[in-house]
Every structure is written in C-alpha cells, then in structure tokens.
PDB file of C-alpha atoms and ligand atoms in Angstrom:
ATOM      1  CA  UNK A   1      -0.045   0.051   0.045  1.00 77.00           C
ATOM      2  CA  UNK A   2       1.448   3.351  -0.927  1.00 88.00           C
ATOM      3  CA  UNK A   3       2.057   5.920   1.782  1.00 97.00           C
ATOM      4  CA  UNK A   4      -0.980   8.342   2.259  1.00 98.00           C
ATOM      5  CA  UNK A   5      -1.452  11.669   3.717  1.00 98.00           C
ATOM      6  CA  UNK A   6      -4.994  12.627   4.940  1.00 98.00           C
ATOM      7  CA  UNK A   7      -5.653  16.172   5.840  1.00 98.00           C
ATOM      8  CA  UNK A   8      -7.803  16.441   9.021  1.00 98.00           C
ATOM      9  CA  UNK A   9      -7.447  20.212   9.318  1.00 98.00           C
ATOM     10  CA  UNK A  10      -5.444  23.193   8.323  1.00 98.00           C
ATOM     11  CA  UNK A  11      -7.010  26.296   9.819  1.00 97.00           C
ATOM     12  CA  UNK A  12      -4.902  28.993  11.435  1.00 96.00           C
ATOM     13  CA  UNK A  13      -4.950  30.162  14.054  1.00 97.00           C
ATOM     14  CA  UNK A  14      -8.363  28.977  15.200  1.00 98.00           C
ATOM     15  CA  UNK A  15     -10.833  26.450  13.866  1.00 98.00           C
ATOM     16  CA  UNK A  16     -13.709  27.399  11.674  1.00 97.00           C
ATOM     17  CA  UNK A  17     -16.997  25.575  10.824  1.00 97.00           C
ATOM     18  CA  UNK A  18     -15.926  22.322   9.152  1.00 95.00           C
ATOM     19  CA  UNK A  19     -12.241  23.335   9.308  1.00 97.00           C
ATOM     20  CA  UNK A  20     -10.223  22.098  12.206  1.00 98.00           C
ATOM     21  CA  UNK A  21      -6.808  23.470  12.954  1.00 98.00           C
ATOM     22  CA  UNK A  22      -3.548  21.627  12.016  1.00 98.00           C
ATOM     23  CA  UNK A  23      -3.811  17.885  11.938  1.00 98.00           C
ATOM     24  CA  UNK A  24      -2.919  15.014   9.531  1.00 98.00           C
ATOM     25  CA  UNK A  25      -2.975  11.299   9.198  1.00 98.00           C
ATOM     26  CA  UNK A  26      -0.054   9.487   7.619  1.00 98.00           C
ATOM     27  CA  UNK A  27      -0.606   5.854   6.621  1.00 98.00           C
ATOM     28  CA  UNK A  28       1.987   3.572   5.341  1.00 97.00           C
ATOM     29  CA  UNK A  29       4.226   0.519   6.292  1.00 95.00           C
ATOM     30  CA  UNK A  30       1.216  -0.848   8.143  1.00 96.00           C
ATOM     31  CA  UNK A  31       1.231   2.124  10.547  1.00 98.00           C
ATOM     32  CA  UNK A  32      -1.121   5.038  11.072  1.00 98.00           C
ATOM     33  CA  UNK A  33       0.503   8.187  12.591  1.00 98.00           C
ATOM     34  CA  UNK A  34      -1.349  11.217  13.744  1.00 98.00           C
ATOM     35  CA  UNK A  35       0.618  14.485  13.039  1.00 98.00           C
ATOM     36  CA  UNK A  36      -0.371  17.359  15.121  1.00 98.00           C
ATOM     37  CA  UNK A  37      -3.630  17.428  17.152  1.00 98.00           C
ATOM     38  CA  UNK A  38      -5.117  20.999  16.557  1.00 98.00           C
ATOM     39  CA  UNK A  39      -8.666  21.646  17.865  1.00 98.00           C
ATOM     40  CA  UNK A  40     -11.233  19.770  15.766  1.00 98.00           C
ATOM     41  CA  UNK A  41      -8.932  17.155  14.584  1.00 98.00           C
ATOM     42  CA  UNK A  42      -9.973  14.356  16.977  1.00 98.00           C
ATOM     43  CA  UNK A  43     -13.313  14.353  15.626  1.00 98.00           C
ATOM     44  CA  UNK A  44     -12.077  14.578  12.097  1.00 98.00           C
ATOM     45  CA  UNK A  45      -9.725  11.759  12.746  1.00 98.00           C
ATOM     46  CA  UNK A  46     -12.664   9.350  13.574  1.00 98.00           C
ATOM     47  CA  UNK A  47     -14.166  10.053  10.096  1.00 97.00           C
ATOM     48  CA  UNK A  48     -11.084   8.006   8.952  1.00 97.00           C
ATOM     49  CA  UNK A  49      -9.933   5.574  11.754  1.00 97.00           C
ATOM     50  CA  UNK A  50     -10.620   4.776  15.362  1.00 97.00           C
ATOM     51  CA  UNK A  51      -8.379   6.465  17.789  1.00 98.00           C
ATOM     52  CA  UNK A  52      -7.153   3.279  18.991  1.00 97.00           C
ATOM     53  CA  UNK A  53      -5.999   2.149  15.645  1.00 97.00           C
ATOM     54  CA  UNK A  54      -3.510   5.176  15.654  1.00 98.00           C
ATOM     55  CA  UNK A  55      -0.193   3.756  16.361  1.00 98.00           C
ATOM     56  CA  UNK A  56       1.479   6.873  17.431  1.00 98.00           C
ATOM     57  CA  UNK A  57       1.121  10.604  17.682  1.00 98.00           C
ATOM     58  CA  UNK A  58       3.762  13.227  16.751  1.00 98.00           C
ATOM     59  CA  UNK A  59       3.441  16.941  17.883  1.00 98.00           C
ATOM     60  CA  UNK A  60       5.401  19.777  16.133  1.00 98.00           C
ATOM     61  CA  UNK A  61       5.148  22.367  18.931  1.00 98.00           C
ATOM     62  CA  UNK A  62       3.056  23.319  21.916  1.00 98.00           C
ATOM     63  CA  UNK A  63       1.016  26.198  20.324  1.00 98.00           C
ATOM     64  CA  UNK A  64      -2.703  25.355  21.179  1.00 98.00           C
ATOM     65  CA  UNK A  65      -3.680  25.290  17.370  1.00 98.00           C
ATOM     66  CA  UNK A  66      -1.439  22.291  17.005  1.00 98.00           C
ATOM     67  CA  UNK A  67      -1.948  20.334  20.322  1.00 98.00           C
ATOM     68  CA  UNK A  68      -5.256  21.226  22.117  1.00 98.00           C
ATOM     69  CA  UNK A  69      -7.154  18.041  21.057  1.00 98.00           C
ATOM     70  CA  UNK A  70      -4.693  15.905  23.007  1.00 98.00           C
ATOM     71  CA  UNK A  71      -6.527  17.124  26.068  1.00 98.00           C
ATOM     72  CA  UNK A  72      -9.898  15.231  25.096  1.00 98.00           C
ATOM     73  CA  UNK A  73      -7.828  12.451  23.540  1.00 98.00           C
ATOM     74  CA  UNK A  74      -6.690  11.777  27.159  1.00 98.00           C
ATOM     75  CA  UNK A  75     -10.272  11.384  28.199  1.00 97.00           C
ATOM     76  CA  UNK A  76     -11.153   9.189  25.181  1.00 98.00           C
ATOM     77  CA  UNK A  77      -8.096   6.912  25.928  1.00 98.00           C
ATOM     78  CA  UNK A  78      -8.742   6.709  29.800  1.00 96.00           C
ATOM     79  CA  UNK A  79     -12.416   7.384  30.559  1.00 96.00           C
ATOM     80  CA  UNK A  80     -14.442   5.961  27.639  1.00 96.00           C
ATOM     81  CA  UNK A  81     -15.351   2.662  25.854  1.00 96.00           C
ATOM     82  CA  UNK A  82     -12.087   2.562  23.958  1.00 96.00           C
ATOM     83  CA  UNK A  83      -9.911   0.954  26.593  1.00 93.00           C
ATOM     84  CA  UNK A  84      -6.703   0.717  24.709  1.00 95.00           C
ATOM     85  CA  UNK A  85      -4.320  -2.233  25.830  1.00 94.00           C
ATOM     86  CA  UNK A  86      -1.432   0.024  26.543  1.00 96.00           C
ATOM     87  CA  UNK A  87      -0.552   3.832  26.516  1.00 98.00           C
ATOM     88  CA  UNK A  88      -0.281   5.280  23.026  1.00 98.00           C
ATOM     89  CA  UNK A  89       3.205   6.448  22.003  1.00 98.00           C
ATOM     90  CA  UNK A  90       3.348  10.266  21.962  1.00 98.00           C
ATOM     91  CA  UNK A  91       6.309  12.088  20.409  1.00 98.00           C
ATOM     92  CA  UNK A  92       6.438  15.807  21.313  1.00 98.00           C
ATOM     93  CA  UNK A  93       8.316  18.734  22.396  1.00 98.00           C
ATOM     94  CA  UNK A  94      10.192  18.706  25.811  1.00 98.00           C
ATOM     95  CA  UNK A  95       7.695  19.315  28.581  1.00 97.00           C
ATOM     96  CA  UNK A  96       4.643  18.155  26.639  1.00 98.00           C
ATOM     97  CA  UNK A  97       3.616  15.509  29.392  1.00 97.00           C
ATOM     98  CA  UNK A  98       3.733  18.320  32.040  1.00 96.00           C
ATOM     99  CA  UNK A  99       1.749  20.844  30.054  1.00 96.00           C
ATOM    100  CA  UNK A 100      -0.991  18.437  29.398  1.00 97.00           C
ATOM    101  CA  UNK A 101      -0.871  17.225  32.942  1.00 97.00           C
ATOM    102  CA  UNK A 102      -1.117  20.856  34.383  1.00 96.00           C
ATOM    103  CA  UNK A 103      -4.278  21.618  32.228  1.00 96.00           C
ATOM    104  CA  UNK A 104      -5.906  18.376  33.140  1.00 96.00           C
ATOM    105  CA  UNK A 105      -5.093  18.433  36.854  1.00 95.00           C
ATOM    106  CA  UNK A 106      -8.195  18.836  38.961  1.00 92.00           C
ATOM    107  CA  UNK A 107      -8.125  17.332  42.279  1.00 92.00           C
ATOM    108  CA  UNK A 108      -4.716  15.754  41.896  1.00 90.00           C
ATOM    109  CA  UNK A 109      -2.051  14.796  39.340  1.00 90.00           C
ATOM    110  CA  UNK A 110      -3.645  13.919  35.930  1.00 90.00           C
ATOM    111  CA  UNK A 111      -2.769  10.253  34.753  1.00 92.00           C
ATOM    112  CA  UNK A 112      -1.082  11.396  31.559  1.00 95.00           C
ATOM    113  CA  UNK A 113       1.407   8.308  31.640  1.00 96.00           C
ATOM    114  CA  UNK A 114      -1.586   5.998  31.560  1.00 96.00           C
ATOM    115  CA  UNK A 115      -2.867   7.677  28.308  1.00 97.00           C
ATOM    116  CA  UNK A 116       0.483   8.293  26.516  1.00 98.00           C
ATOM    117  CA  UNK A 117       3.943   6.846  26.474  1.00 98.00           C
ATOM    118  CA  UNK A 118       5.578  10.159  26.198  1.00 98.00           C
ATOM    119  CA  UNK A 119       8.935  10.542  24.101  1.00 98.00           C
ATOM    120  CA  UNK A 120      10.426  13.969  24.078  1.00 98.00           C
ATOM    121  CA  UNK A 121      11.788  15.188  20.692  1.00 98.00           C
ATOM    122  CA  UNK A 122      15.002  16.847  19.832  1.00 98.00           C
ATOM    123  CA  UNK A 123      16.938  17.744  16.689  1.00 98.00           C
ATOM    124  CA  UNK A 124      17.891  14.457  15.122  1.00 98.00           C
ATOM    125  CA  UNK A 125      15.393  12.390  16.978  1.00 98.00           C
ATOM    126  CA  UNK A 126      14.606   9.128  15.163  1.00 98.00           C
ATOM    127  CA  UNK A 127      11.522   6.986  15.852  1.00 98.00           C
ATOM    128  CA  UNK A 128      10.190   3.828  14.183  1.00 98.00           C
ATOM    129  CA  UNK A 129       6.454   3.081  14.177  1.00 98.00           C
ATOM    130  CA  UNK A 130       5.913  -0.244  12.667  1.00 96.00           C
ATOM    131  CA  UNK A 131       6.950   0.254   9.040  1.00 96.00           C
ATOM    132  CA  UNK A 132       7.199   4.070   9.108  1.00 98.00           C
ATOM    133  CA  UNK A 133      10.382   5.964  10.274  1.00 98.00           C
ATOM    134  CA  UNK A 134      10.060   9.492  11.631  1.00 98.00           C
ATOM    135  CA  UNK A 135      13.043  11.769  11.495  1.00 98.00           C
ATOM    136  CA  UNK A 136      12.714  14.943  13.451  1.00 98.00           C
ATOM    137  CA  UNK A 137      14.442  18.241  12.790  1.00 98.00           C
ATOM    138  CA  UNK A 138      14.285  21.342  15.021  1.00 98.00           C
ATOM    139  CA  UNK A 139      12.978  24.429  13.127  1.00 98.00           C
ATOM    140  CA  UNK A 140      12.704  28.153  13.892  1.00 98.00           C
ATOM    141  CA  UNK A 141       9.416  29.142  15.558  1.00 98.00           C
ATOM    142  CA  UNK A 142      10.653  31.229  18.532  1.00 97.00           C
ATOM    143  CA  UNK A 143      10.408  28.405  20.950  1.00 97.00           C
ATOM    144  CA  UNK A 144      11.103  24.562  20.611  1.00 98.00           C
ATOM    145  CA  UNK A 145       9.359  23.470  17.460  1.00 98.00           C
ATOM    146  CA  UNK A 146      10.057  20.634  14.964  1.00 98.00           C
ATOM    147  CA  UNK A 147       9.503  19.346  11.458  1.00 98.00           C
ATOM    148  CA  UNK A 148       9.512  15.769  10.444  1.00 98.00           C
ATOM    149  CA  UNK A 149      10.317  13.454   7.531  1.00 98.00           C
ATOM    150  CA  UNK A 150       8.302  10.265   7.430  1.00 98.00           C
ATOM    151  CA  UNK A 151       9.116   7.312   5.206  1.00 98.00           C
ATOM    152  CA  UNK A 152       8.026   3.844   4.500  1.00 97.00           C
ATOM    153  CA  UNK A 153      11.419   2.974   2.918  1.00 96.00           C
ATOM    154  CA  UNK A 154      10.138   3.863  -0.498  1.00 96.00           C
ATOM    155  CA  UNK A 155       8.443   7.271  -0.420  1.00 97.00           C
ATOM    156  CA  UNK A 156       9.137  10.431   1.772  1.00 98.00           C
ATOM    157  CA  UNK A 157       6.833  12.808   3.256  1.00 98.00           C
ATOM    158  CA  UNK A 158       8.227  16.020   4.833  1.00 98.00           C
ATOM    159  CA  UNK A 159       6.210  18.259   7.139  1.00 98.00           C
ATOM    160  CA  UNK A 160       7.302  21.780   8.157  1.00 98.00           C
ATOM    161  CA  UNK A 161       5.377  22.133  11.437  1.00 98.00           C
ATOM    162  CA  UNK A 162       5.435  26.054  12.039  1.00 98.00           C
ATOM    163  CA  UNK A 163       8.708  27.674  11.246  1.00 98.00           C
ATOM    164  CA  UNK A 164      10.406  30.713   9.818  1.00 98.00           C
ATOM    165  CA  UNK A 165      12.931  30.283   6.860  1.00 98.00           C
ATOM    166  CA  UNK A 166      15.882  28.137   8.135  1.00 98.00           C
ATOM    167  CA  UNK A 167      18.546  25.680   6.740  1.00 97.00           C
ATOM    168  CA  UNK A 168      16.898  22.712   8.653  1.00 97.00           C
ATOM    169  CA  UNK A 169      13.675  23.242   6.784  1.00 98.00           C
ATOM    170  CA  UNK A 170      15.393  23.218   3.423  1.00 97.00           C
ATOM    171  CA  UNK A 171      17.155  20.075   4.518  1.00 97.00           C
ATOM    172  CA  UNK A 172      13.920  18.537   5.769  1.00 97.00           C
ATOM    173  CA  UNK A 173      12.194  19.113   2.514  1.00 98.00           C
ATOM    174  CA  UNK A 174      15.069  18.074   0.081  1.00 97.00           C
ATOM    175  CA  UNK A 175      14.248  14.914  -1.895  1.00 97.00           C
ATOM    176  CA  UNK A 176      10.823  14.578  -0.322  1.00 98.00           C
ATOM    177  CA  UNK A 177       8.218  13.173  -2.672  1.00 98.00           C
ATOM    178  CA  UNK A 178       5.558  15.298  -0.887  1.00 98.00           C
ATOM    179  CA  UNK A 179       6.290  18.479   1.078  1.00 98.00           C
ATOM    180  CA  UNK A 180       3.487  19.701   3.431  1.00 98.00           C
ATOM    181  CA  UNK A 181       4.466  23.199   4.308  1.00 98.00           C
ATOM    182  CA  UNK A 182       2.979  26.094   6.204  1.00 98.00           C
ATOM    183  CA  UNK A 183       2.317  29.367   4.442  1.00 98.00           C
ATOM    184  CA  UNK A 184       1.020  31.404   7.436  1.00 98.00           C
ATOM    185  CA  UNK A 185       1.912  35.023   6.614  1.00 98.00           C
ATOM    186  CA  UNK A 186       1.715  37.415   3.731  1.00 97.00           C
ATOM    187  CA  UNK A 187       5.009  39.171   4.521  1.00 98.00           C
ATOM    188  CA  UNK A 188       8.306  37.897   5.812  1.00 98.00           C
ATOM    189  CA  UNK A 189       8.642  36.787   9.481  1.00 97.00           C
ATOM    190  CA  UNK A 190      11.367  34.994  11.565  1.00 97.00           C
ATOM    191  CA  UNK A 191       8.762  32.465  12.872  1.00 98.00           C
ATOM    192  CA  UNK A 192       6.446  31.864   9.901  1.00 98.00           C
ATOM    193  CA  UNK A 193       6.734  31.337   6.212  1.00 98.00           C
ATOM    194  CA  UNK A 194       5.463  33.420   3.130  1.00 98.00           C
ATOM    195  CA  UNK A 195       4.201  31.423   0.183  1.00 98.00           C
ATOM    196  CA  UNK A 196       7.474  32.361  -1.423  1.00 98.00           C
ATOM    197  CA  UNK A 197       9.536  31.083   1.586  1.00 98.00           C
ATOM    198  CA  UNK A 198       7.537  27.666   1.151  1.00 98.00           C
ATOM    199  CA  UNK A 199       8.338  27.573  -2.525  1.00 98.00           C
ATOM    200  CA  UNK A 200      11.964  28.306  -1.821  1.00 97.00           C
ATOM    201  CA  UNK A 201      12.261  25.510   0.732  1.00 97.00           C
ATOM    202  CA  UNK A 202      10.556  23.170  -1.589  1.00 97.00           C
ATOM    203  CA  UNK A 203      12.836  23.665  -4.467  1.00 95.00           C
ATOM    204  CA  UNK A 204      14.444  20.207  -4.105  1.00 95.00           C
ATOM    205  CA  UNK A 205      11.230  18.473  -3.184  1.00 96.00           C
ATOM    206  CA  UNK A 206       8.379  16.968  -5.287  1.00 96.00           C
ATOM    207  CA  UNK A 207       4.827  18.017  -4.676  1.00 97.00           C
ATOM    208  CA  UNK A 208       4.333  20.993  -2.558  1.00 98.00           C
ATOM    209  CA  UNK A 209       1.147  21.124  -0.547  1.00 98.00           C
ATOM    210  CA  UNK A 210       0.488  24.394   1.381  1.00 98.00           C
ATOM    211  CA  UNK A 211      -1.175  24.295   4.724  1.00 98.00           C
ATOM    212  CA  UNK A 212      -1.750  26.567   7.714  1.00 98.00           C
ATOM    213  CA  UNK A 213      -2.608  29.582   5.465  1.00 97.00           C
ATOM    214  CA  UNK A 214      -3.123  32.342   7.913  1.00 97.00           C
ATOM    215  CA  UNK A 215      -6.052  34.797   8.173  1.00 96.00           C
ATOM    216  CA  UNK A 216      -4.521  37.423   6.234  1.00 97.00           C
ATOM    217  CA  UNK A 217      -3.824  35.333   3.064  1.00 97.00           C
ATOM    218  CA  UNK A 218      -6.403  33.924   0.652  1.00 96.00           C
ATOM    219  CA  UNK A 219      -5.661  30.352  -0.285  1.00 97.00           C
ATOM    220  CA  UNK A 220      -5.710  30.928  -3.918  1.00 97.00           C
ATOM    221  CA  UNK A 221      -3.292  33.899  -3.535  1.00 97.00           C
ATOM    222  CA  UNK A 222      -0.987  31.735  -1.457  1.00 98.00           C
ATOM    223  CA  UNK A 223      -1.124  28.961  -4.039  1.00 98.00           C
ATOM    224  CA  UNK A 224      -0.354  31.358  -6.800  1.00 98.00           C
ATOM    225  CA  UNK A 225       2.608  33.023  -4.953  1.00 98.00           C
ATOM    226  CA  UNK A 226       3.984  29.638  -4.067  1.00 98.00           C
ATOM    227  CA  UNK A 227       3.441  28.265  -7.630  1.00 97.00           C
ATOM    228  CA  UNK A 228       1.522  25.112  -6.609  1.00 97.00           C
ATOM    229  CA  UNK A 229      -2.044  24.090  -7.054  1.00 95.00           C
ATOM    230  CA  UNK A 230      -2.211  22.082  -3.865  1.00 97.00           C
ATOM    231  CA  UNK A 231      -3.682  23.559  -0.629  1.00 97.00           C
ATOM    232  CA  UNK A 232      -4.573  21.295   2.221  1.00 98.00           C
ATOM    233  CA  UNK A 233      -8.204  21.172   2.922  1.00 97.00           C
ATOM    234  CA  UNK A 234      -9.916  18.924   5.451  1.00 97.00           C
ATOM    235  CA  UNK A 235     -10.666  15.344   4.066  1.00 97.00           C
ATOM    236  CA  UNK A 236      -8.319  15.626   1.291  1.00 97.00           C
ATOM    237  CA  UNK A 237      -5.948  12.613   0.720  1.00 97.00           C
ATOM    238  CA  UNK A 238      -2.799  12.579  -1.113  1.00 98.00           C
ATOM    239  CA  UNK A 239      -0.653   9.573  -2.418  1.00 97.00           C
ATOM    240  CA  UNK A 240       2.920  10.418  -1.249  1.00 97.00           C
TER     241      UNK A 240
HETATM  242 ZN1   ZN B   1       2.805  27.807  16.081  1.00 58.19          ZN
END
C-alpha cells in the first residue's frame, strides 16, 4: 500500500466551521500516525480511523492550534469505551507531558502516563512506528518546534510544522516526494513562512502542498505566490 497523507484540518490560528486546525494522518508501512492535534482534529480523525487504531502521535510544537485536542484524547483513552491495551506512543516537544498534566489536573495529578507513553523530541530524533520511520528536525518558531520526515522506505513525506525560513527546513524538504509546508503569513517573518518562502524551501522536493494559511492570506493567492495548485483542505487525501 502506498504511503498516504490525509488532511484532518489546516486552519490558522483557530478552527472554523468544518475546518479544524492543524492535523494530519499518515498511513503507510502498516502504520497510522497522527501528526499534530489541533482543535477539531480528534473528531475529524474518527471519520477515517478509530483513535485506538492510531499507532503513534507526533506533535510539532506546543501552540494550542497544534496540540489542544490531545486534552480530550486523554479522556477518550482513559475514561471511555475505547480501553486501549497500552499507553499510546506520543512524540512531542520537551515538557509536553507536564503541559497536558497541568491543564488536566483537577483534584490531583492527571494520569497522563496512563494515556500516553511520552517521548520528548530533539533535533535528530528518530523513531520507528511499525513500518514507518520518523526523523525529526528542530525548526525556527521562537520556541522549541520541529518538522519531520516520514518514510516507509520507498517514499518520503516532509512536514514543516510551524517555522520561519531556516536551513533545517530546506534540508527537511530536500528529496521528499511530498512536502507539506505552512504558509501562514503574507510578509516575511522570523517565525512563519510566506508562500514564496515555502516555495524556496520546496525547491528540491516533489509536490508542494500548502497548509496553515493564515487569516491574512487567501488560499488561492497563497497557491499562486508559491507556484503550486495544492492547498490542504479537510478530508483531502494525497498519495505520497
Ligand atoms: Zn505555532
């Protein structure tokens, strides 16, 4: 089965009707990985798979529009009918377990470790999830943030996370068959990309799919400026 990317949501910086924030499913090598868990994506994910059929979660950074749905995911994994056999592997920035636990703490410590087996990311982090490998790079977003290359050994998907222009992003995209890249801002920024920045980072990649297009850019304008016809919309699937 070829590797597949399914867009759960791409809205920035808050969800709109029918448009969750950042979240994606990657399927391949017998594995299903959930990349980023923005608000609205837990419901959208269930249009495609059961939460308990997700093999691992990978989180780019701790901004709410990329991580908020991990909070109800804890409830789903611990307090509902799903009853997973073991904690779900969660790859995320340093401190992610504590951040979730602090929000979910009511009368005592929240049992995050029962829901998630937390693995903290760093530049060069490498993980194997069944037949998929995830290679993480640190990118520039003003605080710890990461991009990732996912491969099944045959094809490569690269995802920018949120970032400004940086060498790590260009390296991340180089040689990828599909590059899923944010284009959040209309004018240059140290912590986000313009459509032109995305196109420059994608110069050595295959198909460029724009995502996380911010509120001050029209998707059609962003696509035109980046020279691609692919803009991530909820429910869209791409063969990598
Ligand atoms: Zn962000």
